[in-house]
Short mmCIF file of C-alpha atoms in Angstrom, two decimals:
data_model
loop_
_atom_site.label_atom_id
_atom_site.label_comp_id
_atom_site.label_asym_id
_atom_site.label_seq_id
_atom_site.Cartn_x
_atom_site.Cartn_y
_atom_site.Cartn_z
CA GLY A 11 -3.91 -13.28 -21.79
CA VAL A 12 -1.27 -12.66 -19.14
CA ILE A 13 -3.96 -12.16 -16.50
CA LEU A 14 -5.45 -15.54 -17.40
CA ASN A 15 -2.39 -17.22 -15.86
CA VAL A 16 -3.46 -16.15 -12.36
CA MET A 17 -7.20 -16.71 -12.73
CA PRO A 18 -8.80 -19.66 -10.91
CA CYS A 19 -9.74 -21.50 -14.09
CA VAL A 20 -6.07 -21.81 -15.07
CA LEU A 21 -4.75 -22.95 -11.70
CA PRO A 22 -5.18 -26.68 -12.50
CA VAL A 23 -3.00 -26.22 -15.59
CA LEU A 24 -0.13 -24.84 -13.50
CA SER A 25 0.60 -28.39 -12.35
CA LEU A 26 1.30 -29.39 -15.94
CA LYS A 27 3.53 -26.36 -16.46
CA VAL A 28 5.48 -27.03 -13.25
CA MET A 29 5.89 -30.70 -14.17
CA GLY A 30 7.32 -29.63 -17.53
CA PHE A 31 10.00 -27.51 -15.84
CA VAL A 32 10.80 -30.21 -13.29
CA THR A 33 11.11 -32.94 -15.90
CA HIS A 34 13.25 -30.95 -18.31
CA ALA A 35 15.26 -28.78 -15.90
CA ASP A 36 18.35 -30.95 -16.42
CA ARG A 37 18.32 -30.50 -20.20
CA ASP A 38 20.39 -27.95 -22.11
CA ARG A 39 19.06 -24.46 -22.61
CA GLY A 40 18.30 -24.97 -26.28
CA THR A 41 16.06 -27.94 -25.55
CA VAL A 42 14.19 -26.07 -22.80
CA ILE A 43 13.63 -23.08 -25.10
CA ARG A 44 12.37 -25.29 -27.92
CA LEU A 45 10.00 -27.10 -25.56
CA SER A 46 8.61 -23.79 -24.29
CA LEU A 47 8.09 -22.56 -27.84
CA VAL A 48 6.27 -25.80 -28.69
CA PHE A 49 4.06 -25.26 -25.64
CA ALA A 50 3.37 -21.73 -26.89
CA ALA A 51 2.59 -23.16 -30.33
CA GLY A 52 0.00 -25.43 -28.74
CA VAL A 53 -1.60 -22.43 -27.04
CA LEU A 54 -1.61 -20.34 -30.23
CA ALA A 55 -2.91 -23.22 -32.36
CA SER A 56 -5.77 -23.69 -29.90
CA PHE A 57 -6.69 -20.00 -29.92
CA LEU A 58 -6.47 -19.95 -33.71
CA THR A 59 -8.81 -22.94 -33.88
CA LEU A 60 -11.19 -21.31 -31.40
CA ALA A 61 -11.14 -18.10 -33.44
CA ALA A 62 -11.95 -20.06 -36.60
CA VAL A 63 -14.89 -21.74 -34.86
CA VAL A 64 -16.16 -18.38 -33.59
CA VAL A 65 -15.91 -16.82 -37.04
CA ALA A 66 -17.71 -19.76 -38.65
CA LEU A 67 -20.53 -19.78 -36.10
CA GLN A 68 -20.77 -16.00 -36.14
CA ARG A 69 -21.36 -16.10 -39.88
CA ALA A 70 -23.97 -18.80 -39.29
CA GLY A 71 -25.82 -16.39 -37.01
CA GLU A 72 -24.92 -17.86 -33.60
CA LEU A 73 -24.73 -15.69 -30.48
CA LEU A 74 -21.50 -16.71 -28.79
CA GLY A 75 -19.60 -15.88 -25.64
CA TRP A 76 -16.31 -16.65 -23.96
CA GLY A 77 -16.34 -20.21 -22.60
CA PHE A 78 -19.30 -21.14 -24.84
CA GLN A 79 -17.90 -24.65 -25.40
CA PHE A 80 -18.51 -25.44 -21.72
CA GLN A 81 -22.22 -25.00 -22.40
CA ASN A 82 -22.04 -28.27 -24.34
CA PRO A 83 -22.28 -31.25 -21.92
CA THR A 84 -20.57 -33.54 -24.44
CA PHE A 85 -17.55 -31.24 -24.46
CA VAL A 86 -17.52 -31.23 -20.64
CA VAL A 87 -17.56 -35.05 -20.60
CA VAL A 88 -14.65 -35.19 -23.05
CA MET A 89 -12.69 -32.77 -20.88
CA ILE A 90 -13.43 -34.89 -17.79
CA GLY A 91 -12.03 -37.92 -19.60
CA VAL A 92 -8.91 -36.05 -20.76
CA VAL A 93 -8.12 -34.59 -17.32
CA PHE A 94 -8.89 -37.90 -15.59
CA GLY A 95 -6.64 -39.74 -18.05
CA PHE A 96 -3.80 -37.28 -17.43
CA GLY A 97 -4.22 -37.85 -13.69
CA LEU A 98 -3.99 -41.63 -14.06
CA SER A 99 -0.82 -41.15 -16.08
CA LEU A 100 0.75 -39.06 -13.30
CA PHE A 101 -0.21 -41.78 -10.80
CA GLY A 102 1.80 -44.25 -12.90
CA LEU A 103 -1.10 -46.40 -14.14
CA TYR A 104 0.10 -46.07 -17.72
CA GLU A 105 2.41 -44.08 -19.98
CA ILE A 106 1.83 -43.46 -23.66
CA VAL A 107 4.50 -45.37 -25.55
CA PRO A 108 5.01 -43.86 -29.03
CA PRO A 109 6.29 -46.02 -31.89
CA MET A 110 9.37 -43.80 -32.33
CA GLY A 111 10.44 -44.24 -28.70
CA GLY A 112 13.74 -46.06 -28.33
CA VAL A 113 15.00 -48.27 -25.52
CA GLY A 114 16.22 -46.24 -22.59
CA GLY A 115 13.94 -43.23 -22.92
CA ARG A 116 11.16 -41.53 -24.79
CA GLY A 117 11.79 -40.19 -28.24
CA ALA A 118 12.25 -36.47 -28.78
CA HIS A 119 9.07 -36.32 -30.87
CA SER A 120 7.08 -37.60 -27.90
CA ILE A 121 8.46 -34.90 -25.57
CA TYR A 122 7.61 -32.13 -28.03
CA ALA A 123 4.14 -33.59 -28.62
CA GLU A 124 3.57 -33.66 -24.85
CA GLN A 125 4.40 -29.96 -24.50
CA PHE A 126 2.24 -29.08 -27.52
CA PHE A 127 -0.80 -30.81 -26.03
CA ASN A 128 -0.08 -29.26 -22.63
CA GLY A 129 -0.52 -25.93 -24.40
CA VAL A 130 -3.79 -27.14 -25.92
CA LEU A 131 -5.07 -28.28 -22.51
CA ALA A 132 -4.03 -24.98 -20.91
CA THR A 133 -6.12 -23.11 -23.46
CA ILE A 134 -9.18 -25.33 -23.06
CA LEU A 135 -9.22 -24.99 -19.28
CA ALA A 136 -8.55 -21.24 -19.44
CA THR A 137 -11.56 -20.29 -21.54
CA PRO A 138 -14.25 -20.41 -18.80
CA CYS A 139 -12.50 -17.44 -17.17
CA SER A 140 -13.43 -13.97 -18.32
CA ALA A 141 -10.63 -12.25 -16.49
CA PRO A 142 -10.54 -8.53 -15.60
CA PHE A 143 -10.49 -6.44 -18.80
CA LEU A 144 -10.64 -9.64 -20.91
CA GLY A 145 -14.43 -9.70 -20.92
CA THR A 146 -14.67 -6.24 -22.47
CA ALA A 147 -11.95 -7.03 -25.03
CA LEU A 148 -13.72 -10.21 -26.11
CA GLY A 149 -17.09 -8.49 -26.17
CA PHE A 150 -15.55 -6.14 -28.72
CA ALA A 151 -13.95 -9.04 -30.63
CA PHE A 152 -17.18 -10.98 -31.08
CA THR A 153 -18.72 -8.03 -32.93
CA GLN A 154 -15.77 -7.49 -35.31
CA PRO A 155 -14.73 -8.86 -38.72
CA ALA A 156 -12.89 -12.16 -38.94
CA VAL A 157 -9.42 -10.60 -39.17
CA VAL A 158 -9.92 -8.67 -35.92
CA ILE A 159 -11.31 -11.73 -34.12
CA VAL A 160 -8.29 -13.83 -35.15
CA ALA A 161 -5.84 -11.06 -34.18
CA ILE A 162 -7.38 -10.63 -30.72
CA PHE A 163 -7.52 -14.37 -30.02
CA LEU A 164 -3.90 -14.83 -31.06
CA THR A 165 -2.83 -11.89 -28.90
CA ILE A 166 -4.57 -13.43 -25.89
CA GLY A 167 -2.76 -16.69 -26.66
CA VAL A 168 0.59 -14.89 -26.68
CA GLY A 169 -0.20 -13.43 -23.27
CA LEU A 170 -1.18 -16.82 -21.86
CA ALA A 171 2.01 -18.52 -23.09
CA LEU A 172 4.38 -15.59 -22.45
CA PRO A 173 5.35 -16.36 -18.80
CA TYR A 174 6.32 -19.92 -19.73
CA VAL A 175 8.50 -18.75 -22.62
CA LEU A 176 10.14 -16.00 -20.54
CA LEU A 177 11.16 -18.54 -17.91
CA SER A 178 12.74 -20.74 -20.56
CA LEU A 179 14.66 -17.77 -21.99
CA ASN A 180 16.10 -17.01 -18.55
CA PRO A 181 17.74 -20.28 -17.50
CA ALA A 182 19.17 -18.65 -14.37
CA TRP A 183 15.66 -18.74 -12.92
CA LEU A 184 15.61 -22.51 -13.41
CA ARG A 185 18.29 -22.80 -10.71
CA PHE A 186 15.48 -22.41 -8.20
CA VAL A 187 13.99 -25.69 -9.47
CA PRO A 188 15.38 -28.66 -7.46
CA ARG A 189 17.57 -31.15 -9.28
CA PRO A 190 15.82 -34.23 -10.67
CA GLY A 191 15.80 -37.21 -8.33
CA PRO A 192 13.60 -39.86 -6.67
CA TRP A 193 11.44 -37.11 -5.17
CA MET A 194 10.09 -36.40 -8.66
CA GLU A 195 7.89 -39.50 -8.62
CA ARG A 196 6.15 -38.35 -5.43
CA PHE A 197 5.79 -34.84 -6.79
CA LYS A 198 4.31 -36.19 -10.01
CA GLN A 199 1.75 -38.19 -8.04
CA PHE A 200 0.83 -35.08 -6.02
CA MET A 201 0.23 -33.20 -9.28
CA GLY A 202 -2.11 -36.04 -10.25
CA PHE A 203 -4.34 -35.20 -7.30
CA LEU A 204 -4.65 -31.61 -8.56
CA LEU A 205 -5.86 -32.92 -11.91
CA MET A 206 -8.33 -35.21 -10.15
CA ALA A 207 -9.64 -32.14 -8.32
CA THR A 208 -10.17 -30.53 -11.72
CA ALA A 209 -12.10 -33.62 -12.84
CA VAL A 210 -14.30 -33.35 -9.72
CA TRP A 211 -15.04 -29.70 -10.56
CA LEU A 212 -15.96 -30.65 -14.13
CA LEU A 213 -18.23 -33.41 -12.80
CA TRP A 214 -20.00 -30.79 -10.69
CA VAL A 215 -20.40 -28.62 -13.79
CA LEU A 216 -21.88 -31.58 -15.65
CA GLY A 217 -24.24 -32.18 -12.74
CA GLN A 218 -25.71 -28.71 -13.29
CA GLN A 219 -26.39 -29.64 -16.90
CA ALA A 220 -27.25 -33.36 -16.84
CA GLY A 221 -28.31 -33.98 -13.23
CA LEU A 222 -27.30 -36.81 -10.91
CA GLU A 223 -27.99 -39.53 -13.47
CA GLY A 224 -25.62 -37.85 -15.91
CA VAL A 225 -22.85 -37.72 -13.28
CA VAL A 226 -23.31 -41.40 -12.41
CA ALA A 227 -23.21 -42.31 -16.11
CA VAL A 228 -19.91 -40.44 -16.51
CA LEU A 229 -18.47 -42.25 -13.48
CA TRP A 230 -19.28 -45.59 -15.12
CA PHE A 231 -17.62 -44.37 -18.31
CA LEU A 232 -14.52 -43.31 -16.36
CA LEU A 233 -14.35 -46.82 -14.91
CA VAL A 234 -14.29 -48.25 -18.43
CA LEU A 235 -11.71 -45.63 -19.48
CA SER A 236 -9.55 -46.63 -16.50
CA LEU A 237 -9.67 -50.26 -17.60
CA ALA A 238 -8.65 -49.32 -21.13
CA LEU A 239 -5.72 -47.23 -19.89
CA TRP A 240 -4.69 -49.98 -17.46
CA LEU A 241 -4.53 -52.46 -20.36
CA HIS A 242 -2.32 -49.96 -22.18
CA GLY A 243 0.02 -49.62 -19.20
CA ALA A 244 0.09 -53.32 -18.31
CA TYR A 245 0.75 -54.79 -21.74
CA LEU A 246 2.73 -52.15 -23.64
CA ASP A 247 6.29 -50.96 -23.18
CA PHE A 248 9.13 -49.83 -25.44
CA SER A 249 9.98 -53.41 -26.39
CA SER A 250 6.42 -54.37 -27.39
CA SER A 251 6.01 -55.76 -30.89
CA HIS A 252 3.94 -54.05 -33.52
CA ALA A 253 1.33 -56.82 -33.37
CA ARG A 254 0.91 -56.39 -29.60
CA ARG A 255 0.56 -52.63 -29.99
CA VAL A 256 -2.18 -53.07 -32.58
CA VAL A 257 -4.09 -55.55 -30.40
CA VAL A 258 -3.86 -53.49 -27.20
CA TRP A 259 -4.75 -50.22 -28.91
CA THR A 260 -7.68 -51.87 -30.69
CA VAL A 261 -9.06 -53.41 -27.50
CA SER A 262 -8.63 -50.12 -25.62
CA ILE A 263 -10.38 -48.08 -28.30
CA VAL A 264 -13.24 -50.60 -28.53
CA LEU A 265 -13.67 -50.50 -24.73
CA VAL A 266 -13.83 -46.70 -24.65
CA ALA A 267 -16.23 -46.55 -27.62
CA ALA A 268 -18.46 -49.22 -26.05
CA GLY A 269 -18.41 -47.41 -22.70
CA TRP A 270 -19.49 -44.18 -24.39
CA ARG A 271 -22.26 -45.94 -26.31
CA ILE A 272 -23.60 -47.86 -23.31
CA PHE A 273 -23.35 -45.23 -20.59
CA LEU A 274 -23.38 -41.76 -22.20
CA VAL A 275 -25.51 -41.67 -25.35
CA GLU A 276 -28.82 -41.61 -23.49
CA PRO A 277 -27.84 -39.18 -20.64
CA LEU A 278 -26.37 -36.74 -23.19
CA SER A 279 -29.42 -36.79 -25.46
CA ALA A 280 -31.35 -33.55 -25.86
CA GLU A 281 -34.42 -34.97 -24.12
CA SER A 282 -32.48 -36.15 -21.05
CA LEU A 283 -30.59 -32.86 -20.75
CA ALA A 284 -33.82 -30.86 -20.97
CA ASP A 285 -35.40 -32.94 -18.19
CA ALA A 286 -32.30 -32.74 -15.99
CA HIS A 287 -31.84 -28.99 -16.43
CA GLY A 288 -35.37 -28.38 -15.25
CA VAL A 289 -34.65 -29.72 -11.75
CA VAL A 290 -31.23 -28.16 -11.21
CA ALA A 291 -31.16 -25.37 -8.62
CA ALA A 292 -30.47 -21.84 -9.78
CA PRO A 293 -26.75 -21.09 -9.60
CA GLY A 294 -27.30 -18.10 -7.34
CA GLY A 295 -27.82 -20.39 -4.35
CA GLY A 296 -27.14 -19.26 -0.79
CA GLU A 297 -29.61 -17.36 1.39
CA ILE A 298 -30.60 -14.73 -1.18
CA ASP A 299 -34.05 -15.20 -2.68
CA TRP A 300 -33.10 -15.01 -6.36
CA VAL A 301 -35.64 -14.44 -9.14
CA PRO A 302 -34.94 -16.05 -12.56
CA PHE A 303 -33.88 -13.48 -15.15
CA SER A 304 -36.04 -12.47 -18.07
CA PRO A 305 -35.83 -9.20 -20.03
CA GLU A 306 -39.57 -8.70 -19.70
CA ARG A 307 -39.56 -9.16 -15.92
CA LEU A 308 -36.54 -6.86 -15.59
CA GLN A 309 -38.21 -4.12 -17.66
CA GLU A 310 -41.47 -4.47 -15.75
CA GLU A 311 -39.86 -4.33 -12.29
CA VAL A 312 -37.61 -1.35 -13.03
CA GLU A 313 -40.40 0.67 -14.66
CA ALA A 314 -42.61 -0.15 -11.65
CA GLY A 315 -40.07 1.47 -9.32
CA ARG A 316 -37.94 -1.48 -8.24
CA THR A 317 -34.15 -1.39 -8.11
CA VAL A 318 -32.84 -4.66 -9.56
CA PHE A 319 -29.47 -6.34 -9.16
CA VAL A 320 -28.74 -8.85 -11.96
CA ASP A 321 -26.14 -11.61 -11.64
CA PHE A 322 -25.31 -13.46 -14.86
CA THR A 323 -23.44 -16.61 -13.87
CA ALA A 324 -22.71 -20.21 -14.91
CA ALA A 325 -21.89 -23.43 -13.09
CA TRP A 326 -18.56 -23.75 -14.92
CA CYS A 327 -17.44 -20.18 -14.08
CA LEU A 328 -15.13 -20.37 -11.06
CA THR A 329 -14.80 -16.59 -10.93
CA CYS A 330 -18.59 -16.38 -10.62
CA LYS A 331 -18.63 -18.88 -7.75
CA ALA A 332 -15.81 -17.09 -5.95
CA ASN A 333 -17.65 -13.76 -6.23
CA GLU A 334 -20.90 -15.32 -5.02
CA LYS A 335 -19.32 -16.91 -1.96
CA ALA A 336 -16.95 -14.11 -0.94
CA VAL A 337 -18.95 -11.02 -1.97
CA ILE A 338 -22.59 -11.43 -2.97
CA ASP A 339 -23.98 -13.99 -0.53
CA THR A 340 -22.63 -12.26 2.58
CA ASP A 341 -24.32 -10.63 5.56
CA GLU A 342 -23.24 -7.13 4.52
CA VAL A 343 -24.62 -7.36 0.98
CA ARG A 344 -27.80 -9.17 2.05
CA ALA A 345 -28.48 -6.41 4.60
CA VAL A 346 -28.12 -3.69 1.94
CA LEU A 347 -30.37 -5.60 -0.48
CA ASP A 348 -33.06 -5.80 2.22
CA GLU A 349 -32.56 -2.19 3.35
CA LEU A 350 -32.98 -0.77 -0.16
CA GLY A 351 -35.64 -3.24 -1.27
CA VAL A 352 -33.50 -4.41 -4.19
CA LEU A 353 -34.77 -7.33 -6.27
CA PRO A 354 -31.95 -9.89 -6.87
CA MET A 355 -32.24 -11.52 -10.29
CA VAL A 356 -30.02 -14.36 -11.60
CA GLY A 357 -29.35 -15.33 -15.21
CA ASP A 358 -28.12 -18.92 -15.64
CA TRP A 359 -25.75 -19.20 -18.63
CA THR A 360 -24.58 -22.74 -17.79
CA GLN A 361 -26.30 -23.95 -20.92
CA ARG A 362 -26.69 -22.02 -24.13
CA ASP A 363 -29.23 -19.22 -23.79
CA PRO A 364 -29.55 -16.80 -26.74
CA VAL A 365 -31.54 -14.33 -24.62
CA ILE A 366 -28.69 -13.94 -22.11
CA SER A 367 -26.14 -13.91 -24.95
CA ARG A 368 -27.91 -10.93 -26.52
CA VAL A 369 -27.97 -9.07 -23.20
CA LEU A 370 -24.24 -9.68 -22.70
CA ARG A 371 -23.49 -8.46 -26.21
CA ARG A 372 -25.66 -5.38 -25.70
CA TYR A 373 -23.40 -4.29 -22.83
CA GLY A 374 -20.16 -5.18 -24.61
CA ARG A 375 -19.45 -8.43 -22.76
CA SER A 376 -18.74 -11.85 -24.20
CA GLY A 377 -19.08 -14.02 -21.11
CA VAL A 378 -19.77 -14.33 -17.42
CA PRO A 379 -19.55 -13.11 -14.74
CA PHE A 380 -21.56 -10.01 -15.56
CA TYR A 381 -23.13 -7.84 -12.86
CA ALA A 382 -25.41 -4.84 -13.29
CA VAL A 383 -27.58 -2.73 -10.99
CA PHE A 384 -30.68 -1.22 -12.62
CA PRO A 385 -31.90 1.84 -10.64
CA ALA A 386 -35.64 2.22 -10.21
CA GLY A 387 -37.22 3.88 -13.22
CA ARG A 388 -34.03 3.64 -15.34
CA PRO A 389 -34.19 0.39 -17.35
CA ASP A 390 -31.76 1.67 -19.98
CA ASP A 391 -29.15 3.17 -17.63
CA PRO A 392 -27.68 0.37 -15.47
CA ILE A 393 -24.59 0.56 -13.28
CA VAL A 394 -22.29 -2.08 -14.79
CA LEU A 395 -19.74 -3.68 -12.45
CA PRO A 396 -16.43 -5.34 -13.35
CA GLU A 397 -16.00 -9.14 -13.51
CA VAL A 398 -14.09 -9.28 -10.21
CA ILE A 399 -16.00 -7.38 -7.53
CA THR A 400 -15.59 -6.53 -3.85
CA ARG A 401 -18.22 -6.02 -1.17
CA SER A 402 -17.58 -2.29 -0.98
CA LEU A 403 -17.80 -1.96 -4.77
CA LEU A 404 -21.15 -3.77 -4.88
CA VAL A 405 -22.56 -1.95 -1.85
CA ASP A 406 -21.53 1.42 -3.28
CA ALA A 407 -23.23 0.58 -6.59
CA LEU A 408 -26.43 -0.47 -4.81
CA ARG A 409 -26.51 2.72 -2.74
CA GLU A 410 -25.76 4.82 -5.83
CA ALA A 411 -28.74 3.24 -7.55
CA GLY A 412 -30.91 4.06 -4.56
CA PRO A 413 -33.84 2.25 -2.95
CA SER A 414 -36.93 0.91 -4.64
CA ARG A 415 -39.65 3.55 -4.77
CA ASP A 416 -42.43 1.28 -3.53
CA ARG A 417 -40.81 -0.20 -0.42
CA SER A 418 -43.95 -2.06 0.63
CA LYS A 419 -44.12 -3.81 -2.73
CA ALA A 420 -40.42 -4.59 -2.50
CA ALA A 421 -40.93 -6.16 0.92
CA GLU A 422 -43.56 -8.48 -0.58
#
């Protein structure tokens, strides 16, 4: 859980955490501590909910893995809308005006609710990462009784929220945060660009699942969402009457619902997703000639004397993409693959795949990335690599496995 704070999937959430400190740095220590504990409560509530979903689906016979919700394109679209909406708020297009807010500032309930949902958002964006050591821990958790699953998920949540709470308990550290002033508005807008970058990444993830037409449909929906949020910001303030609030909220909700119905129902249908997924390029990419993973093909190649390197990845896994760019698809690794006649095989877990889920569970993992080198003639004795790899680590594993026995067949 602590490690998740420095993983690439969580980096976009850091803007929300920093904004929380900047906004509330001038408040008394008690308020800051309470806000941090509410943030932690949001994290723990999210992990508890996720654990409950995992337990329920596990009992229903589902094969699950860490970040499994990102395999659902509808969930990805919802997250795009949430992150995009947060970004528009930071740009000043609108601000949620709660009924309990009084003239001259937001009500205390609104501030606590904001921190709680920041914790929820932090958890949602953190789950695609299977950080070092976390993958093995979760692989164990998914095979355990409900009590153990809940305990492990809550412990991870404590680790994720712990740095935020520790900072609030040590107010002396807050002296390094600049005093509130006019610069805060510019800083807030800059944070908005980071959230927009997150939305762009999520759009790319959706493109791997729903194709170009799905991405265009979501962009149209975001246009409608922007209009709804603009109406909220233009016609509501703390002095707005109850009747105006009802009208504006009703129009905004109708606009968003109509936008979803018009632009997203068809692209997110099972038929459209199946057609789109068939034309999406394999996530391995680069200059390596990847072969799609299948257990049968893996067994056949290894028994025939081929050394096989398997990369289980997903479009929404930033750790996977970082490893592929910085380690796997490099001149050094490509040269060793060619020298040893290793067959590179890629398993795409972007969308739900029970076959890959069973393989991950077999080796005690709950999510991607997952890397394994199968030496020639040893299909049941792979060299399993950690989630975060280096070139030397991968090259050493390939050389330890040894070359393919039939080099001429490997060259073909």
